Short mmCIF file of C-alpha atoms and ligand atoms in Angstrom, two decimals:
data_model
loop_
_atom_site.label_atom_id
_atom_site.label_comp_id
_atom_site.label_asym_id
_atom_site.label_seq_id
_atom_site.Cartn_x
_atom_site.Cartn_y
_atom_site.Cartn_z
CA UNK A 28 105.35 105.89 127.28
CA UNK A 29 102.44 108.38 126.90
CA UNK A 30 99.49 107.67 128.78
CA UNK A 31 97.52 107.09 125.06
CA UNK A 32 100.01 104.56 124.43
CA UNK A 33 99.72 102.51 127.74
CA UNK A 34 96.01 102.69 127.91
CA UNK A 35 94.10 103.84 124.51
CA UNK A 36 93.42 101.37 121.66
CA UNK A 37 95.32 100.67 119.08
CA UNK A 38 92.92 101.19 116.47
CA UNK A 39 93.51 105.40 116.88
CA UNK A 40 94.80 106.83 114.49
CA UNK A 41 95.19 110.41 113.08
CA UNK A 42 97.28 110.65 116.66
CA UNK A 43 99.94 109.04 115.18
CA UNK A 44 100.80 111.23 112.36
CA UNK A 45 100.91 114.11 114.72
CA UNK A 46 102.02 112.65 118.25
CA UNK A 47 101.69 115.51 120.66
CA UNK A 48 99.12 116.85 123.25
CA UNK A 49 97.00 119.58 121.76
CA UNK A 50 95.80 121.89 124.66
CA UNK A 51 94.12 124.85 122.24
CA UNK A 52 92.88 125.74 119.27
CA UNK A 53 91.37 128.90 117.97
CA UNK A 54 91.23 129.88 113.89
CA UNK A 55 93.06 127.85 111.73
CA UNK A 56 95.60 127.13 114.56
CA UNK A 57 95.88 124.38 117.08
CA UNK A 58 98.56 124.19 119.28
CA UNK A 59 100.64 121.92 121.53
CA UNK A 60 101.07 121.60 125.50
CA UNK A 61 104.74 122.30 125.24
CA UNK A 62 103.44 125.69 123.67
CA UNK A 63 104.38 124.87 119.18
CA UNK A 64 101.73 126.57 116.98
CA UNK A 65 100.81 124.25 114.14
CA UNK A 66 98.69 125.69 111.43
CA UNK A 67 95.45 123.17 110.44
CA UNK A 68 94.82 121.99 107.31
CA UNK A 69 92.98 119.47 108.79
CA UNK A 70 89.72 121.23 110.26
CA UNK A 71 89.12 118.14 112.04
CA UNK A 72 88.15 116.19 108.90
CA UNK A 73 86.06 118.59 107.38
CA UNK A 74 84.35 119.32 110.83
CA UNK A 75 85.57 122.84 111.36
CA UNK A 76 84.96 124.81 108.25
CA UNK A 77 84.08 127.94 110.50
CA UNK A 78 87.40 127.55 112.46
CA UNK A 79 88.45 126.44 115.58
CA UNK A 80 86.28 128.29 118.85
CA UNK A 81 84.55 130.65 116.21
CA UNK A 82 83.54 133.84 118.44
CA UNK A 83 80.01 134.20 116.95
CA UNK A 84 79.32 130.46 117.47
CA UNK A 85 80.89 130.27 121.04
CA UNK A 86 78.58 132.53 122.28
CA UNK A 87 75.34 132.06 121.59
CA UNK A 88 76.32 128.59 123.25
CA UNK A 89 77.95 130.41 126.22
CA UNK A 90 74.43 132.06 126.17
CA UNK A 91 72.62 128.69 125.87
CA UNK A 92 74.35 127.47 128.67
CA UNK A 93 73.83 130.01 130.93
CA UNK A 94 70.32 129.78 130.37
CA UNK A 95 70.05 126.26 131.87
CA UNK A 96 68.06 125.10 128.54
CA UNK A 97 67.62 121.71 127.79
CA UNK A 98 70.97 119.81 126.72
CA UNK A 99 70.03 115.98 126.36
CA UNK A 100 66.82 115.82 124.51
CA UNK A 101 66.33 112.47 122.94
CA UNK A 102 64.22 113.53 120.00
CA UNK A 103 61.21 115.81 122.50
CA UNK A 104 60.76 119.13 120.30
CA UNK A 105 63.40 121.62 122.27
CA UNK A 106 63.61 125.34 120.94
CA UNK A 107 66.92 124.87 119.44
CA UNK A 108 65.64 122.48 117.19
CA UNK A 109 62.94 124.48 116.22
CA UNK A 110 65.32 127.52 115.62
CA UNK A 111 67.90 124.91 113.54
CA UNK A 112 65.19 123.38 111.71
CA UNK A 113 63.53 127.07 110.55
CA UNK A 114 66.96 128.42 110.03
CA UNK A 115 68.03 125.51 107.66
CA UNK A 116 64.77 125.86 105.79
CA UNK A 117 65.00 129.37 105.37
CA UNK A 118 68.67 129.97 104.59
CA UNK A 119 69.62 126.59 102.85
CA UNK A 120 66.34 124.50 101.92
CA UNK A 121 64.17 127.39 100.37
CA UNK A 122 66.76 129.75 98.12
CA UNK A 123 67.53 126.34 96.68
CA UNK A 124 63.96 125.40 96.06
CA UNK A 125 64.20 122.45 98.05
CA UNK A 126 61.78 120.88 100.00
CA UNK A 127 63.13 117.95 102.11
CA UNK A 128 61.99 116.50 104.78
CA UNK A 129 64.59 116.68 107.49
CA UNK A 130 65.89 113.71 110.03
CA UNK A 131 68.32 113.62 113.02
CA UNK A 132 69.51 110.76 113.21
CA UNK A 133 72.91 109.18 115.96
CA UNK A 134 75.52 111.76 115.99
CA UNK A 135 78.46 110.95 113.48
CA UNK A 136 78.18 110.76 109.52
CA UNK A 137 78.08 107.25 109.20
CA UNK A 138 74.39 106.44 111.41
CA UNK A 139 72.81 108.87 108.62
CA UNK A 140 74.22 107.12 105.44
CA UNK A 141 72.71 104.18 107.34
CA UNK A 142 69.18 105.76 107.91
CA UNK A 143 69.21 106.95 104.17
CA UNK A 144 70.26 103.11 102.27
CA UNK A 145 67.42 101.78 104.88
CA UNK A 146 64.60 104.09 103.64
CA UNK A 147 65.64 103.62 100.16
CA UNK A 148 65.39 99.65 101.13
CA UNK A 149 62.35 99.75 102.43
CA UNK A 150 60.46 101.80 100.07
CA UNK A 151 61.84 100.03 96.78
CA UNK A 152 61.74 96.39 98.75
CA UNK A 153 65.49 95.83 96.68
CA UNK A 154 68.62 95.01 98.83
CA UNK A 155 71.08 96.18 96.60
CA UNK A 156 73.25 99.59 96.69
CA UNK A 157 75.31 101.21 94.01
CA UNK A 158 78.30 102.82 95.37
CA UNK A 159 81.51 104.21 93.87
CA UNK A 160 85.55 102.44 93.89
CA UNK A 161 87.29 104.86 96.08
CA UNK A 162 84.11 106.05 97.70
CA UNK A 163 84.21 106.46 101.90
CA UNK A 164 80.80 106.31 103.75
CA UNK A 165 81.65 105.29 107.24
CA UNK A 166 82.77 102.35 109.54
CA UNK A 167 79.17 101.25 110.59
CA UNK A 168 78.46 97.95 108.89
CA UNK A 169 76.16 99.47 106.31
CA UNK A 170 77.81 102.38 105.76
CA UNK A 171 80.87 100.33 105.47
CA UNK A 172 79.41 97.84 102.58
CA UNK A 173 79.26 101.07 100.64
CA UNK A 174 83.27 101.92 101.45
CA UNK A 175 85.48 100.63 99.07
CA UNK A 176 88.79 100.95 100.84
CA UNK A 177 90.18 97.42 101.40
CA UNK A 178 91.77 98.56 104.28
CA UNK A 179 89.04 98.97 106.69
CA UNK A 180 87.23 95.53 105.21
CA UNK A 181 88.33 92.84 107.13
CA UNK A 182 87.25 89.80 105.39
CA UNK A 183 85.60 88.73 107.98
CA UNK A 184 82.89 91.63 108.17
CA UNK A 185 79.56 91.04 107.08
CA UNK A 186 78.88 94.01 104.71
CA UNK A 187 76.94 92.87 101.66
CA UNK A 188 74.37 94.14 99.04
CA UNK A 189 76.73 96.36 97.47
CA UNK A 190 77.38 96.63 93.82
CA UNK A 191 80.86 99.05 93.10
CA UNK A 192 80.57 100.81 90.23
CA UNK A 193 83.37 103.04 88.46
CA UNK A 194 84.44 106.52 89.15
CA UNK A 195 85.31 108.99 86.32
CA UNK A 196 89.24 108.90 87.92
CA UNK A 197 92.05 107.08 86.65
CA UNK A 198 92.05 105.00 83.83
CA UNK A 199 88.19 104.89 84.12
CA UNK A 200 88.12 108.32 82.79
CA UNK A 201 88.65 107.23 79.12
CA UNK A 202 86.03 105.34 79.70
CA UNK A 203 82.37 105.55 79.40
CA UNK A 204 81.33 105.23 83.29
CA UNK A 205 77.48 106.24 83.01
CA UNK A 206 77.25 104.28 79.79
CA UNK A 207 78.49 100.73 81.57
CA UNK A 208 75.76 101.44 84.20
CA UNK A 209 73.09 101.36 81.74
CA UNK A 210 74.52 98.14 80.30
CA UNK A 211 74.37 96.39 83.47
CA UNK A 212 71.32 98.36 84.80
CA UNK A 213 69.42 97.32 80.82
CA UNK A 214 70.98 94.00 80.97
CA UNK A 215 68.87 91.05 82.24
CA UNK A 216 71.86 88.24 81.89
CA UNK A 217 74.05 91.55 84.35
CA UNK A 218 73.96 89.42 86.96
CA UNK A 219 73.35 92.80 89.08
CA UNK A 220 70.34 93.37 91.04
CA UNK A 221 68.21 96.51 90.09
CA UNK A 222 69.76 98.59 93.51
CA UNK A 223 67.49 100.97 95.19
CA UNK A 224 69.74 103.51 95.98
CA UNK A 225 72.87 105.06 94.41
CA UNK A 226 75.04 106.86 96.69
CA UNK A 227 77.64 109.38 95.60
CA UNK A 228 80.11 112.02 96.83
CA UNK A 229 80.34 114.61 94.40
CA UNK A 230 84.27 114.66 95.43
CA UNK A 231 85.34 111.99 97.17
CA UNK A 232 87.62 113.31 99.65
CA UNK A 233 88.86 110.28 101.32
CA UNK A 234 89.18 108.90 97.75
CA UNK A 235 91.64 111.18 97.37
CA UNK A 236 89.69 114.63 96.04
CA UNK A 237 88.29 113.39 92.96
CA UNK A 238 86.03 115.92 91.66
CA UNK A 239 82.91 114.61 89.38
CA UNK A 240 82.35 116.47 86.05
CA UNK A 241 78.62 118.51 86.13
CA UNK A 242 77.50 116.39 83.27
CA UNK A 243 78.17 112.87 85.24
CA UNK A 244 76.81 114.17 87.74
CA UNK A 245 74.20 115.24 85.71
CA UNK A 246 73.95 111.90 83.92
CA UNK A 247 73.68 109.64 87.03
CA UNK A 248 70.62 112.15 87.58
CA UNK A 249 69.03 111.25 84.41
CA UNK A 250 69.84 107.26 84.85
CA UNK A 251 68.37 107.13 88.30
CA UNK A 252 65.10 109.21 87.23
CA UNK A 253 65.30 106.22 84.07
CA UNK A 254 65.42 103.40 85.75
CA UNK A 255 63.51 104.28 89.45
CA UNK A 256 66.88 104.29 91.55
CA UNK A 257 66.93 106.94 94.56
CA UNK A 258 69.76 109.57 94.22
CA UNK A 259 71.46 109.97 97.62
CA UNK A 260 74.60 112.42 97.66
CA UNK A 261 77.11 111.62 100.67
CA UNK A 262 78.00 115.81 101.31
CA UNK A 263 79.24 114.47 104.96
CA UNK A 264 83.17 115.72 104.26
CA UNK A 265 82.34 118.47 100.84
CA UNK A 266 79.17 120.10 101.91
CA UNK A 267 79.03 123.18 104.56
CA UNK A 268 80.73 125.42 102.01
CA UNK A 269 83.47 122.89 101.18
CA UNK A 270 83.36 123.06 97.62
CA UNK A 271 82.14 126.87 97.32
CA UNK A 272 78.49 126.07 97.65
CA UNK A 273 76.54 125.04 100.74
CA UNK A 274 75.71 121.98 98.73
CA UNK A 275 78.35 120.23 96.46
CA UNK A 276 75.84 119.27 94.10
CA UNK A 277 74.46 122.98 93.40
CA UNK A 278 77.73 123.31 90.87
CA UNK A 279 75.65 120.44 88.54
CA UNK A 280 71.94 122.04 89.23
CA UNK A 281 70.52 118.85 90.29
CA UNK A 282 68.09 117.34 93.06
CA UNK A 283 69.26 114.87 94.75
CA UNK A 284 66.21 112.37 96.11
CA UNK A 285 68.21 112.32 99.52
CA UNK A 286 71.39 114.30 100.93
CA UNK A 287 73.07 113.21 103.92
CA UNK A 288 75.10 115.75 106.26
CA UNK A 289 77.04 116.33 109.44
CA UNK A 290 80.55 117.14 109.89
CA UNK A 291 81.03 120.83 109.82
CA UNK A 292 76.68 120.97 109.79
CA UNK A 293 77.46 121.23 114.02
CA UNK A 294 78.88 124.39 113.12
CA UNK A 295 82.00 123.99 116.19
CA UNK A 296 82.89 120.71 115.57
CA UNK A 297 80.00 119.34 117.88
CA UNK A 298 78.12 115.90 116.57
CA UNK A 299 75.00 116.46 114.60
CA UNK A 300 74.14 114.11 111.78
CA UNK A 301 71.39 115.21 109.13
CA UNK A 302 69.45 113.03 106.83
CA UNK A 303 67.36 115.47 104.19
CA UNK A 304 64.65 113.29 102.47
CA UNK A 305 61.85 113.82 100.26
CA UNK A 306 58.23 113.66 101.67
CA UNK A 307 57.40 110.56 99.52
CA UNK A 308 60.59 108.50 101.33
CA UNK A 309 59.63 109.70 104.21
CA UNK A 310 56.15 108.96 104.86
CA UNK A 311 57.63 105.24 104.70
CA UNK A 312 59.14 105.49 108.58
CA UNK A 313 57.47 104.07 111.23
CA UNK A 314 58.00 106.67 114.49
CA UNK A 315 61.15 105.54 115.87
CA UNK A 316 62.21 103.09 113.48
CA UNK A 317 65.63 104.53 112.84
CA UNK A 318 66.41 105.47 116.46
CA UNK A 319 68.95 106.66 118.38
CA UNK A 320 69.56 108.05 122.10
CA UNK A 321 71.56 110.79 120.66
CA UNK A 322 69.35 112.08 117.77
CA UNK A 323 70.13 115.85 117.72
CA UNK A 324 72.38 117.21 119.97
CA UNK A 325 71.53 120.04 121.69
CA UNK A 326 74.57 122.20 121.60
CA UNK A 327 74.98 121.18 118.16
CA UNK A 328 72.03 122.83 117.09
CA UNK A 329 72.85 125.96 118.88
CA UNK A 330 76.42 125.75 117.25
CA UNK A 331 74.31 124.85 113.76
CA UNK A 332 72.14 127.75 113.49
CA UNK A 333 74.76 130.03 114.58
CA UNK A 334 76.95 128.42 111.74
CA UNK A 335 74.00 128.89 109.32
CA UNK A 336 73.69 132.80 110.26
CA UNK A 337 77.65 133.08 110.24
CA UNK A 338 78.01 131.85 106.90
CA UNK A 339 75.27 133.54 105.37
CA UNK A 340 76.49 137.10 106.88
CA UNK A 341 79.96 136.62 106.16
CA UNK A 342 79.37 135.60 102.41
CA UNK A 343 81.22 132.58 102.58
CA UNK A 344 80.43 130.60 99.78
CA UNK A 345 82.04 133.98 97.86
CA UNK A 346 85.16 133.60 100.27
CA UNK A 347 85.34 130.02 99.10
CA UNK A 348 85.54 130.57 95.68
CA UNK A 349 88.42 133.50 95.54
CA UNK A 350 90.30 131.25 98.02
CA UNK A 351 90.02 128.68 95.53
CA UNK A 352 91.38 130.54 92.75
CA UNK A 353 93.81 131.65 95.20
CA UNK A 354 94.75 127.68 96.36
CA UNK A 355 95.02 127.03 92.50
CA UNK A 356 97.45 129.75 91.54
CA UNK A 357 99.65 128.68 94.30
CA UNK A 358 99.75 125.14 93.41
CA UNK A 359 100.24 126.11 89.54
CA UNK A 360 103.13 128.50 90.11
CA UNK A 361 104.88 127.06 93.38
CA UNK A 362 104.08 123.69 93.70
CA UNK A 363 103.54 122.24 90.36
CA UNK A 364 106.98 123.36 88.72
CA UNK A 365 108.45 121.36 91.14
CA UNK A 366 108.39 118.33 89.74
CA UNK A 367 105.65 117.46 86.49
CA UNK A 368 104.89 114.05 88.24
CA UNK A 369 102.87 115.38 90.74
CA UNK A 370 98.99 115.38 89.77
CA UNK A 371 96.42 118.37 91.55
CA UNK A 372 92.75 117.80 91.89
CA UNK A 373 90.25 120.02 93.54
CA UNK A 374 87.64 122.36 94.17
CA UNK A 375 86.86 125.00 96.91
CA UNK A 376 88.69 124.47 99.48
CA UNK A 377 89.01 121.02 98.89
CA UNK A 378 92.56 119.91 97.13
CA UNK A 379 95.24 117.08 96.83
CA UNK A 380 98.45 117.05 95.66
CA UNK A 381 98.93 113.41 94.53
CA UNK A 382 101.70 111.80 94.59
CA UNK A 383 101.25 108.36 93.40
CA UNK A 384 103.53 108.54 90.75
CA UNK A 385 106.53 108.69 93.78
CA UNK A 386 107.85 106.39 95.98
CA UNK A 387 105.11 105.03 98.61
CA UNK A 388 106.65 106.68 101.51
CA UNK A 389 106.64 110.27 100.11
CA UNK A 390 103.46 111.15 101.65
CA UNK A 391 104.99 110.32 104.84
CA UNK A 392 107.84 112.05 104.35
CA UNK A 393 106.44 115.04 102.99
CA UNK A 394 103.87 115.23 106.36
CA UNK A 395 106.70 114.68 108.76
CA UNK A 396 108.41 117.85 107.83
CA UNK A 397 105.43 119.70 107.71
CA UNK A 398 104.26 119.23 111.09
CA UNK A 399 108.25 119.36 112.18
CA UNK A 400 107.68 123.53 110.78
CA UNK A 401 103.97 123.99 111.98
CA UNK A 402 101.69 122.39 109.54
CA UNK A 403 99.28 119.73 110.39
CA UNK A 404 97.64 118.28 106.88
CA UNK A 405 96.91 114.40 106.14
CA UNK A 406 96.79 111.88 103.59
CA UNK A 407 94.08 110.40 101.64
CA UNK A 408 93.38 108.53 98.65
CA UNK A 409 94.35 104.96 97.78
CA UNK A 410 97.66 103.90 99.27
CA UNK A 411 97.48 107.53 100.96
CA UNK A 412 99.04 108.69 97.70
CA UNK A 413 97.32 111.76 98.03
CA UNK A 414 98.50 115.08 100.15
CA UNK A 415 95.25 116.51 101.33
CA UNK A 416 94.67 120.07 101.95
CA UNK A 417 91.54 121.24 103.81
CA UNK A 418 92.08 124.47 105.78
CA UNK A 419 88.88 125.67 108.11
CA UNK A 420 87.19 128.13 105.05
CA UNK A 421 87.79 131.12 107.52
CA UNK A 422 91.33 130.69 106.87
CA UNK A 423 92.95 134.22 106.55
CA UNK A 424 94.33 134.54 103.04
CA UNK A 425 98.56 135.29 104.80
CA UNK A 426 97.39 132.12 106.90
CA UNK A 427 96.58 130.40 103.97
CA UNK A 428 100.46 131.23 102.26
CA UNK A 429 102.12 130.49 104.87
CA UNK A 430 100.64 126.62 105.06
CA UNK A 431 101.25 126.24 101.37
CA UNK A 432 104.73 127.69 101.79
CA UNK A 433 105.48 124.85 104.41
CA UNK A 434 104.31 122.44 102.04
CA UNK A 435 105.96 123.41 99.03
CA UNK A 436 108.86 123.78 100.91
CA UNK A 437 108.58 120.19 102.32
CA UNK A 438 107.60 118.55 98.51
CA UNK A 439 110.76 120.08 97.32
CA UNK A 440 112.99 118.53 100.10
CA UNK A 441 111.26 115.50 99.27
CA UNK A 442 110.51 115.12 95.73
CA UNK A 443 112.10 118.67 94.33
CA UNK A 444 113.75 118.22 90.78
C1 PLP B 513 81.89 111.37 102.72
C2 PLP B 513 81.81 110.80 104.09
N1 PLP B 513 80.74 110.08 104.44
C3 PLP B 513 80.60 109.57 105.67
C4 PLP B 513 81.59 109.75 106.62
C5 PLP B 513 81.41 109.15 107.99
O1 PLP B 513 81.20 110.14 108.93
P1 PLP B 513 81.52 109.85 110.47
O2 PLP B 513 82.99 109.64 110.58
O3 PLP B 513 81.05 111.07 111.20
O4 PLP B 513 80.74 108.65 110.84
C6 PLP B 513 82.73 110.48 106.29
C7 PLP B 513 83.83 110.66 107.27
O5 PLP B 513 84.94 110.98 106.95
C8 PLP B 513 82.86 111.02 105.00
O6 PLP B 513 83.93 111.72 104.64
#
């Protein structure tokens, strides 16, 4: 028995799809103790976009370590905010004409989607929250009343004040989704509270990568401006490059009242979690209101701005997209033909090969042979139907063959015609 098995909870989890001791990582490889290279389409979740122990981000915080500069600072103004904060203006907020204002909040995803749904509370005075079936916020009890998955809803959790709504996916693509909002949102017999927020992930990744058409997105725009709702996008997992632009939304031009970030935002897989707001939510806060002891993590923001700086001299968002059309062509020609049941969705780097139409343990299988030759990707979606690929963006282009090779070469053990 491993020492995680005697003594760690039971309630961990990715562990268990891939149960060895990782002792190194650097790129898009990780690798074991007993010396196996595994290839990582992964990227911790969506955390390391830039790679694994990126050079140029490893040492500027070699460099701001040396320096004995401050590394707790509660929320005290510390130069490497100051540098983050000016750096994210200047290469994200301001090309984009965007003028948020700009809050840390507790280190993972899920204590910003909190901050935001609070805000938007407070401001409108309304309770309710519009969310999206199949969408995945977090595992704090706010952020979780916005999480559709069944799975992580015990019945006996209080998360409330949610109203689900459908997603353009499945059968509820032949179906007018905006359209049935109005309805309820027009309707005074609905039943359904006026909500002052809807929150939205452009692709919802743990949902399985389903990708939102431009003119939903742009129509959810339109309804929220109609009918006084605040617009929050949820680029947590898709933003940081993800889907091609630093912003998932850019591909539908519109502004979001609030975006909420983190993830791959800490540039080397180091917590940071980003609320961007507009100055008229904003002024609404009382100082300290929506605190935290870790509210901007030092290293994080050394790792951040270097991130910033990386991407922005290294064109990635370009990278992104001619890996994309590279991911695509792969699937359509090698993966595809194998057998027409199996459904693609994606964007960027972003993509799942869904296989809902199989047996329920293909996923499984198809996994356990891909990390048997070197390939560490998960599941997502509902059931974990979906195979979901999410290499760091750096991802060399032979790297990025030689991961879709495993797979294709593990679907057609598994589900090959
Ligand atoms: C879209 C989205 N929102 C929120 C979260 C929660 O982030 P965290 O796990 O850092 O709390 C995640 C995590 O996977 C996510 O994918």
């Amino acid at each position: 028995m491993t020492v995680f098995e005697a003594k760690e909870s039971v309630v961990r989890s990715y562990c268990r799809s891939f149960p060895v001791t990782f002792n190194r990582a650097k790129g898009s490889f990780l690798y074991s103790e007993s010396g196996n290279q595994y290839i990582d389409f992964l990227a911790g979740a969506g955390s390391l976009n830039y790679g694994h122990n990126n050079d140029a981000i490893k040492q500027k915080i070699k460099d701001y370590i040396d320096s004995d500069n401050i590394i707790h600072g509660l929320d005290l103004h510390t130069s490497a905010k100051a540098e983050f904060i000016q750096t994210f203006d200047e290469l994200i907020l301001k090309p984009r004409d965007l003028q948020y204002k700009l809050q840390f909040c507790g280190p993972t995803g899920t204590n910003a989607v909190e901050a935001a749904i609070k805000i938007a509370r407070k401001t409108t005075g309304r309770r309710n929250v519009f969310a999206f079936m199949g969408a995945y916020h977090g595992m704090t009890l706010g952020a979780l009343a916005l999480t559709g998955n069944k799975y992580h809803r015990d019945p006996s959790f209080p998360v409330s004040d949610t109203t689900f709504m459908p997603y353009p996916h499945g059968f509820m693509k032949s179906f007018d989704t905006l359209a049935y909002m109005e309805a309820v949102l027009s309707d005074p017999s609905s039943g359904v509270d006026l909500p002052a927020a809807v929150i939205v992930e452009t692709v919802q990744a743990e949902g399985g990568v389903v990708v939102a058409p431009v003119e939903w997105l742009q129509g959810l725009r339109k309804l929220c401006d109609k009918f006084g709702i605040y617009l929050i996008i949820d680029d947590i997992q898709v933003g940081c490059y993800r889907s091609g632009d630093f912003f998932s939304f850019e591909r539908a031009n519109i502004k979001p009242d609030m975006v909420v970030l983190s993830k791959s935002l800490g540039g080397y897989g180091l917590p940071v979690s980003l609320l961007c707001l507009t100055e008229e939510l904003d002024k609404n806060w009382l100082p300290g209101e929506h605190n935290g002891t870790f509210r901007g993590n030092q290293l994080a923001f050394v790792a951040a701005t270097a991130a910033l700086k990386f991407a922005d001299d290294n064109n990635l968002s370009s990278l992104v997209k001619s890996n994309e059309r590279l991911i695509a062509e792969y699937i359509d020609t090698q993966i595809s033909v194998l057998n027409p049941q199996l459904a693609v969705r994606g964007i960027g780097m972003i993509w799942a090969l869904d296989c809902s139409a199989f047996a329920e343990e293909t996923t499984s299988a198809i996994l356990n042979i891909c990390f048997a030759n070197g390939l560490i990707v998960e599941r997502a979606g509902r059931n974990d139907t979906a195979i979901k690929i999410m290499p760091p963006l750096t991802t060399e282009s032979s790297v990025l063959m030689q991961g879709l090779d495993i797979l294709r070469d593990a679907i057609k053990v598994v589900i090959g015609e």
